[in-house]
mmCIF file of C-alpha atoms and ligand atoms in Angstrom:
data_model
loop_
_atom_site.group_PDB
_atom_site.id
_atom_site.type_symbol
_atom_site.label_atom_id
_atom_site.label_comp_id
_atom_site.label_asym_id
_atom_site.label_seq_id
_atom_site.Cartn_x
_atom_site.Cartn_y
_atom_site.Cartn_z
ATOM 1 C CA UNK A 226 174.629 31.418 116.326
ATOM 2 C CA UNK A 227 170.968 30.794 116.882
ATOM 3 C CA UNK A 228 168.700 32.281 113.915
ATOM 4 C CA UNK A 229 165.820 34.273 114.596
ATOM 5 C CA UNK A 230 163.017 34.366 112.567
ATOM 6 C CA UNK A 231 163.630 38.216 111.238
ATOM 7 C CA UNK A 232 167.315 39.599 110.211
ATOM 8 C CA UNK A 233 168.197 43.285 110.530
ATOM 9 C CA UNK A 234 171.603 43.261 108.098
ATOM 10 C CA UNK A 235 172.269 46.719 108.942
ATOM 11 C CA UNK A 236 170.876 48.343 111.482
ATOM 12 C CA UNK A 237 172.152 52.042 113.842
ATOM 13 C CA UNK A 238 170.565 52.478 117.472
ATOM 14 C CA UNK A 239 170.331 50.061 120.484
ATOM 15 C CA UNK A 240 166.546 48.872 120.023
ATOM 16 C CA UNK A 241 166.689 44.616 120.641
ATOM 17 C CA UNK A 242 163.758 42.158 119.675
ATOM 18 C CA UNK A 243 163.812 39.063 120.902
ATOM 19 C CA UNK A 244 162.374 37.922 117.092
ATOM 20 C CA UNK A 245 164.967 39.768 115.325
ATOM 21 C CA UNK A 246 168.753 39.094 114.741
ATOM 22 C CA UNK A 247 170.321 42.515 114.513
ATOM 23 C CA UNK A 248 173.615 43.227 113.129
ATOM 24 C CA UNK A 249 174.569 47.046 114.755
ATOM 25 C CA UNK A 250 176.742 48.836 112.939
ATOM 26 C CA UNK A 251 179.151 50.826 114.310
ATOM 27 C CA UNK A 252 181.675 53.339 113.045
ATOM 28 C CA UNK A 253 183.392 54.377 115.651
ATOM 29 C CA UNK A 254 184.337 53.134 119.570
ATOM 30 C CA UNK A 255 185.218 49.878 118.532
ATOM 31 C CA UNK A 256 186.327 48.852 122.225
ATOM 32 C CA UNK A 257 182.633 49.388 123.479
ATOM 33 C CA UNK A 258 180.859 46.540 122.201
ATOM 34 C CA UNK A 259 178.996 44.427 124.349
ATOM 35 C CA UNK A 260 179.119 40.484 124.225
ATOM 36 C CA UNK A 261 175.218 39.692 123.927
ATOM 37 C CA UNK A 262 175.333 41.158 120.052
ATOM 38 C CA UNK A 263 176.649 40.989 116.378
ATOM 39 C CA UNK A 264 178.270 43.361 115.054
ATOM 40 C CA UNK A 265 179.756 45.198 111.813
ATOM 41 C CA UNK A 266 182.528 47.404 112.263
ATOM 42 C CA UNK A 267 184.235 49.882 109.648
ATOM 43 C CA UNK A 268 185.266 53.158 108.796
ATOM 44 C CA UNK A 269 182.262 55.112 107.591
ATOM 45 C CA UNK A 270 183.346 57.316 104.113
ATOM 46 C CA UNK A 271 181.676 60.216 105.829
ATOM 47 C CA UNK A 272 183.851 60.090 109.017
ATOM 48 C CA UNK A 273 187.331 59.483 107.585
ATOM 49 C CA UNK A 274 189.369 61.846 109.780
ATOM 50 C CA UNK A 275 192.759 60.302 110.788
ATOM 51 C CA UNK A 276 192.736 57.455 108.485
ATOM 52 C CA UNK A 277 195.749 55.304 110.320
ATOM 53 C CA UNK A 278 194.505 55.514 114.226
ATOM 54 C CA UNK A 279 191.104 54.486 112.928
ATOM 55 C CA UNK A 280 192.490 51.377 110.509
ATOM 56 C CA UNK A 281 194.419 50.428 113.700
ATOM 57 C CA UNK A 282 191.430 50.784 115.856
ATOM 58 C CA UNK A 283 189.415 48.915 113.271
ATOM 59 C CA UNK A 284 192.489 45.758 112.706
ATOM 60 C CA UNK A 285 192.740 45.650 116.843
ATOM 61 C CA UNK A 286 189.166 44.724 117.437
ATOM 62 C CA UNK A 287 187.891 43.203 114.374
ATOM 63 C CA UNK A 288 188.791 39.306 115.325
ATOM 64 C CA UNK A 289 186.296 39.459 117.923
ATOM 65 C CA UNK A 290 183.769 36.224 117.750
ATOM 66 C CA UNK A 291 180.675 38.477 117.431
ATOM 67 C CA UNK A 292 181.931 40.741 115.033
ATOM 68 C CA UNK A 293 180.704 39.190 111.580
ATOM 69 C CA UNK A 294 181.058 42.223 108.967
ATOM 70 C CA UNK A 295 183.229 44.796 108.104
ATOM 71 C CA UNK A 296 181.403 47.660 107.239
ATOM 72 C CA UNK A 297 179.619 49.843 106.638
ATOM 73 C CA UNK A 298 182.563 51.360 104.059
ATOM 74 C CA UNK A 299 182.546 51.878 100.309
ATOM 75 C CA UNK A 300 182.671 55.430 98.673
ATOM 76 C CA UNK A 301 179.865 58.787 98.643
ATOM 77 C CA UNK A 302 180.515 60.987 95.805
ATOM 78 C CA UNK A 303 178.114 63.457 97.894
ATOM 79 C CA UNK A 304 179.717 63.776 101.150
ATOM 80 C CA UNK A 305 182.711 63.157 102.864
ATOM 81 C CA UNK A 306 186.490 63.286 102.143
ATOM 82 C CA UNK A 307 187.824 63.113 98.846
ATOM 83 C CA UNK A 308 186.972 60.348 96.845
ATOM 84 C CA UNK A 309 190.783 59.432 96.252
ATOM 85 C CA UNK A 310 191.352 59.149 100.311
ATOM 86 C CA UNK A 311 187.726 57.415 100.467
ATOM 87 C CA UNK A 312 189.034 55.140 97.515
ATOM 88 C CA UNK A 313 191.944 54.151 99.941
ATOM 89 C CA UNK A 314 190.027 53.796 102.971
ATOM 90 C CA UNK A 315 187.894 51.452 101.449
ATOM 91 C CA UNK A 316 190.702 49.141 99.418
ATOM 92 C CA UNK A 317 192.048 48.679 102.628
ATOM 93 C CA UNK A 318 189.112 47.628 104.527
ATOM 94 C CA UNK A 319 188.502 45.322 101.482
ATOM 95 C CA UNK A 320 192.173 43.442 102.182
ATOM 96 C CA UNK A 321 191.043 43.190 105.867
ATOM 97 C CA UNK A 322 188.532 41.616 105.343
ATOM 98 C CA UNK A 323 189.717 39.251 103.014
ATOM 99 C CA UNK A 324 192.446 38.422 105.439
ATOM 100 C CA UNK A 325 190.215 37.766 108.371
ATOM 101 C CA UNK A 326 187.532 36.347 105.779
ATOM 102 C CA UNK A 327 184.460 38.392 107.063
ATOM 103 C CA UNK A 328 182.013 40.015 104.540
ATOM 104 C CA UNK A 329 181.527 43.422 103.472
ATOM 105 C CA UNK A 330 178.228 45.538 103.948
ATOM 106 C CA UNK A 331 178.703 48.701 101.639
ATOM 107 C CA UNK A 332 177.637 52.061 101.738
ATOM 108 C CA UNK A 333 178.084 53.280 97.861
ATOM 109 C CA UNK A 334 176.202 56.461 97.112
ATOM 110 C CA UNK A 335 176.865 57.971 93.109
ATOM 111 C CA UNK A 336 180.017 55.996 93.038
ATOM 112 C CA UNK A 337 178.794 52.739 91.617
ATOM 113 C CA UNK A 338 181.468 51.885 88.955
ATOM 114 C CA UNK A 339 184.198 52.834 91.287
ATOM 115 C CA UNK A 340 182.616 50.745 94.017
ATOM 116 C CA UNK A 341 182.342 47.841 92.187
ATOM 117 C CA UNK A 342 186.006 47.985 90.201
ATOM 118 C CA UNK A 343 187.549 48.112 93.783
ATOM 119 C CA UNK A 344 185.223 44.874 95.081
ATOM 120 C CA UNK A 345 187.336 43.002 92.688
ATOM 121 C CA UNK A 346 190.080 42.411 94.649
ATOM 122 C CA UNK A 347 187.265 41.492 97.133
ATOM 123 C CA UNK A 348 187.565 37.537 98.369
ATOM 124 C CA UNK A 349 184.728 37.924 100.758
ATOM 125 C CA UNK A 350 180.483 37.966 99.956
ATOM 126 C CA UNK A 351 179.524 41.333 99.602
ATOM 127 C CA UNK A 352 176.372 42.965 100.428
ATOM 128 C CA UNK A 353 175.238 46.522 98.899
ATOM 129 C CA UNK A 354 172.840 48.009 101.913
ATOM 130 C CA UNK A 355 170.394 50.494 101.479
ATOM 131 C CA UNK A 356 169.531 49.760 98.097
ATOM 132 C CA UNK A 357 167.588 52.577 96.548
ATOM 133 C CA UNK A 358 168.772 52.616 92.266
ATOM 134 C CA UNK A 359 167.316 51.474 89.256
ATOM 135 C CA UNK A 360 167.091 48.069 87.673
ATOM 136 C CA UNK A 361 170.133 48.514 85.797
ATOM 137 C CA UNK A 362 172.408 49.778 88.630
ATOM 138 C CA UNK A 363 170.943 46.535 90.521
ATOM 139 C CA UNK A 364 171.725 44.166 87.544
ATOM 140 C CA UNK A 365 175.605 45.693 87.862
ATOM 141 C CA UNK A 366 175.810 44.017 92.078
ATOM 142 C CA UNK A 367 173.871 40.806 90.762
ATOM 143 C CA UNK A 368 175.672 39.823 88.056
ATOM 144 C CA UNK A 369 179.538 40.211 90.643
ATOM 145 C CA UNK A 370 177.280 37.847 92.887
ATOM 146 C CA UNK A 371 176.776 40.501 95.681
ATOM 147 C CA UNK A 372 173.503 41.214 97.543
ATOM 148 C CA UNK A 373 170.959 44.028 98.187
ATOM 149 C CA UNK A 374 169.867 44.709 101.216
ATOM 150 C CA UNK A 375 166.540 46.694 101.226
ATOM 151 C CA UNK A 376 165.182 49.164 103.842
ATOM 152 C CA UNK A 377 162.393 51.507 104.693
ATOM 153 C CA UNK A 378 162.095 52.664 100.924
ATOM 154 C CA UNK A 379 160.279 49.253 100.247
ATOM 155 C CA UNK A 380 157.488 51.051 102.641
ATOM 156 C CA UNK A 381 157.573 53.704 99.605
ATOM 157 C CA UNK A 382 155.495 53.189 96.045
ATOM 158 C CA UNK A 383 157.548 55.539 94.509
ATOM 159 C CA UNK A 384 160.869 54.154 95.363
ATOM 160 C CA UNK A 385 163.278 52.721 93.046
ATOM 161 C CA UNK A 386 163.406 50.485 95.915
ATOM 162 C CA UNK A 387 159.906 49.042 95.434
ATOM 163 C CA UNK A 388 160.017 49.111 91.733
ATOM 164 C CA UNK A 389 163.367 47.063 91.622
ATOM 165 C CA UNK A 390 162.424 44.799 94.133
ATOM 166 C CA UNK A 391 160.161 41.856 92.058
ATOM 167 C CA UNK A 392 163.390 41.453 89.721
ATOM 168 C CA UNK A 393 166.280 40.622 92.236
ATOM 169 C CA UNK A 394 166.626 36.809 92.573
ATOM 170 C CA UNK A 395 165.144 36.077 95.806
ATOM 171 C CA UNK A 396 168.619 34.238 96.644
ATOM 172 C CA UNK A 397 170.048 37.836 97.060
ATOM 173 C CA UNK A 398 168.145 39.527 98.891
ATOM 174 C CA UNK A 399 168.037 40.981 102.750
ATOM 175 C CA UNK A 400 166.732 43.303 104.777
ATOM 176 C CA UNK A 401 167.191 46.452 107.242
ATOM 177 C CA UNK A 402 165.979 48.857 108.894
ATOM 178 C CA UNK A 403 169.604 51.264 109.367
ATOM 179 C CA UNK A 404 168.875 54.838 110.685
ATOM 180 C CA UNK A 405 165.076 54.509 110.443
ATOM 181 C CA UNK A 406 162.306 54.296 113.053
ATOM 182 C CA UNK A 407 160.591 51.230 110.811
ATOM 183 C CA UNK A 408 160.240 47.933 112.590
ATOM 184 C CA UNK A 409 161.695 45.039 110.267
ATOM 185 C CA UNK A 410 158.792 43.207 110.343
ATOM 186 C CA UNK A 411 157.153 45.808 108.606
ATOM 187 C CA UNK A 412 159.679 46.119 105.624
ATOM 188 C CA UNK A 413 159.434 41.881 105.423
ATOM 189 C CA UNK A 414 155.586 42.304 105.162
ATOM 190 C CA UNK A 415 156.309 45.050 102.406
ATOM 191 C CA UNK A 416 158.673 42.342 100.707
ATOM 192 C CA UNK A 417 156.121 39.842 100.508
ATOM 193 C CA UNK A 418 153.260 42.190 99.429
ATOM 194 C CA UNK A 419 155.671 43.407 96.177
ATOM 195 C CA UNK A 420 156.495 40.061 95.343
ATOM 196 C CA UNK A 421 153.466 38.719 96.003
ATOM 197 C CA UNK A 422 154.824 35.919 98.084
ATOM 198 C CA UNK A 423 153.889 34.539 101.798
ATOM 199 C CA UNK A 424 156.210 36.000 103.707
ATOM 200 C CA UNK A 425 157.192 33.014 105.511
ATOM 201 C CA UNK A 426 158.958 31.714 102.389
ATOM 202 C CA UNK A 427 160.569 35.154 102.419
ATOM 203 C CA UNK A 428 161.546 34.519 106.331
ATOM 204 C CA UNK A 429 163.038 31.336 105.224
ATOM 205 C CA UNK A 430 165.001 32.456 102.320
ATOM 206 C CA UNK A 431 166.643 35.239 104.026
ATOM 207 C CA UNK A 432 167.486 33.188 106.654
ATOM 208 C CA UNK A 433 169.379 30.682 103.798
ATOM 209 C CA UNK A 434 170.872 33.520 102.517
ATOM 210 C CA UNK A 435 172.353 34.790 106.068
ATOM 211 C CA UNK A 436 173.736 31.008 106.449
ATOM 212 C CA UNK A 437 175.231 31.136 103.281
ATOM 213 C CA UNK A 438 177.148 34.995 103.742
ATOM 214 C CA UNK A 439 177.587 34.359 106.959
ATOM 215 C CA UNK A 440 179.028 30.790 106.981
ATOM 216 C CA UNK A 441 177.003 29.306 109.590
HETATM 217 ZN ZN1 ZN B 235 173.904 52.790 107.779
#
């Protein structure tokens, strides 16, 4: 897989830049896919409606070469099913993916402990997206190993987002612009302005980091 300079993690919508290497993530119509892109693939915790056709929908196309993630799953206290299906939903994503060793992009919204007690059967690297909580919610992911990926609220001074951001080792770190109108290169440039750093090196490091997840 050739790198581009910038990398979307997470990203929903069709837009393509030639600089950017954008993992689409999709939730449902598995089959539709088209060739040219990357992929992650799960079941959503919002849109859990007939949990077995969608698993089977999810195992039948998720050995495809340019689908690299499973995700996004995990568990929303706020909306959805109820957390005990969502719970299930999720454990079994997590034993897919183990089995056909791709990572896991999570969606985890006021359901942090419960997130990260069923990541422990989790084989795979693991990457939080949308990261928007305190230092100490942060320091919870870190310490397993997992990653943050950080999106438009880095554009935001008041964001737990921004004022989290200096403190996560830059080894963990990546980037995306999921349901918002931002361009990436404006949340990188945000990155580097917070942490003070060029943001070539930060270029550079996410791009280690993608090699390193992603096994390239
Ligand atoms: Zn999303």
């Amino acid at each position: 897989m050739l790198l581009q300079p910038y990398i979307d993690i997470h990203k929903h919508g069709t837009e393509h830049d030639n600089d950017v290497l954008t993992i689409y993530s999709k939730y449902d119509t598995f089959q539709t896919l088209l060739p040219e892109k990357q992929y992650s693939i799960g079941i959503h915790p919002w849109y859990i409606q007939d949990f077995e056709s969608q698993f089977n929908d999810l195992k039948e196309s998720i050995n495809q070469p340019n689908i690299i993630a499973i995700g996004e799953c995990g568990l929303d206290a706020l909306r959805g099913v109820s957390l005990e299906l969502q719970a299930e939903t999720f454990r079994m994503q997590i034993l897919l993916a183990n089995e056909c060793n791709k990572p896991l992009i999570i969606h985890c919204v006021r359901a942090f402990p419960q997130t990260l007690s069923l990541l422990k059967q989790a084989k795979v690297p693991v990457i939080f997206h949308g990261f928007n909580k305190k230092l100490s919610v942060a320091e919870d992911i870190l310490k397993q190993g997992y990653y943050l990926s950080f999106g438009a609220d880095l554009l935001k001074e008041h964001a737990a987002a921004y004022a989290v951001f200096s403190a996560v080792p830059v080894k963990q770190i990546f980037f995306e612009t999921d349901d918002s109108m931002v361009d990436i290169k404006e949340i990188y440039k945000a990155g580097g302005r917070i942490r003070k750093t060029a943001e070539d090196a930060i270029i550079l490091q996410v791009q280690e980091n993608f090699k390193t997840v992603f096994n390239i």
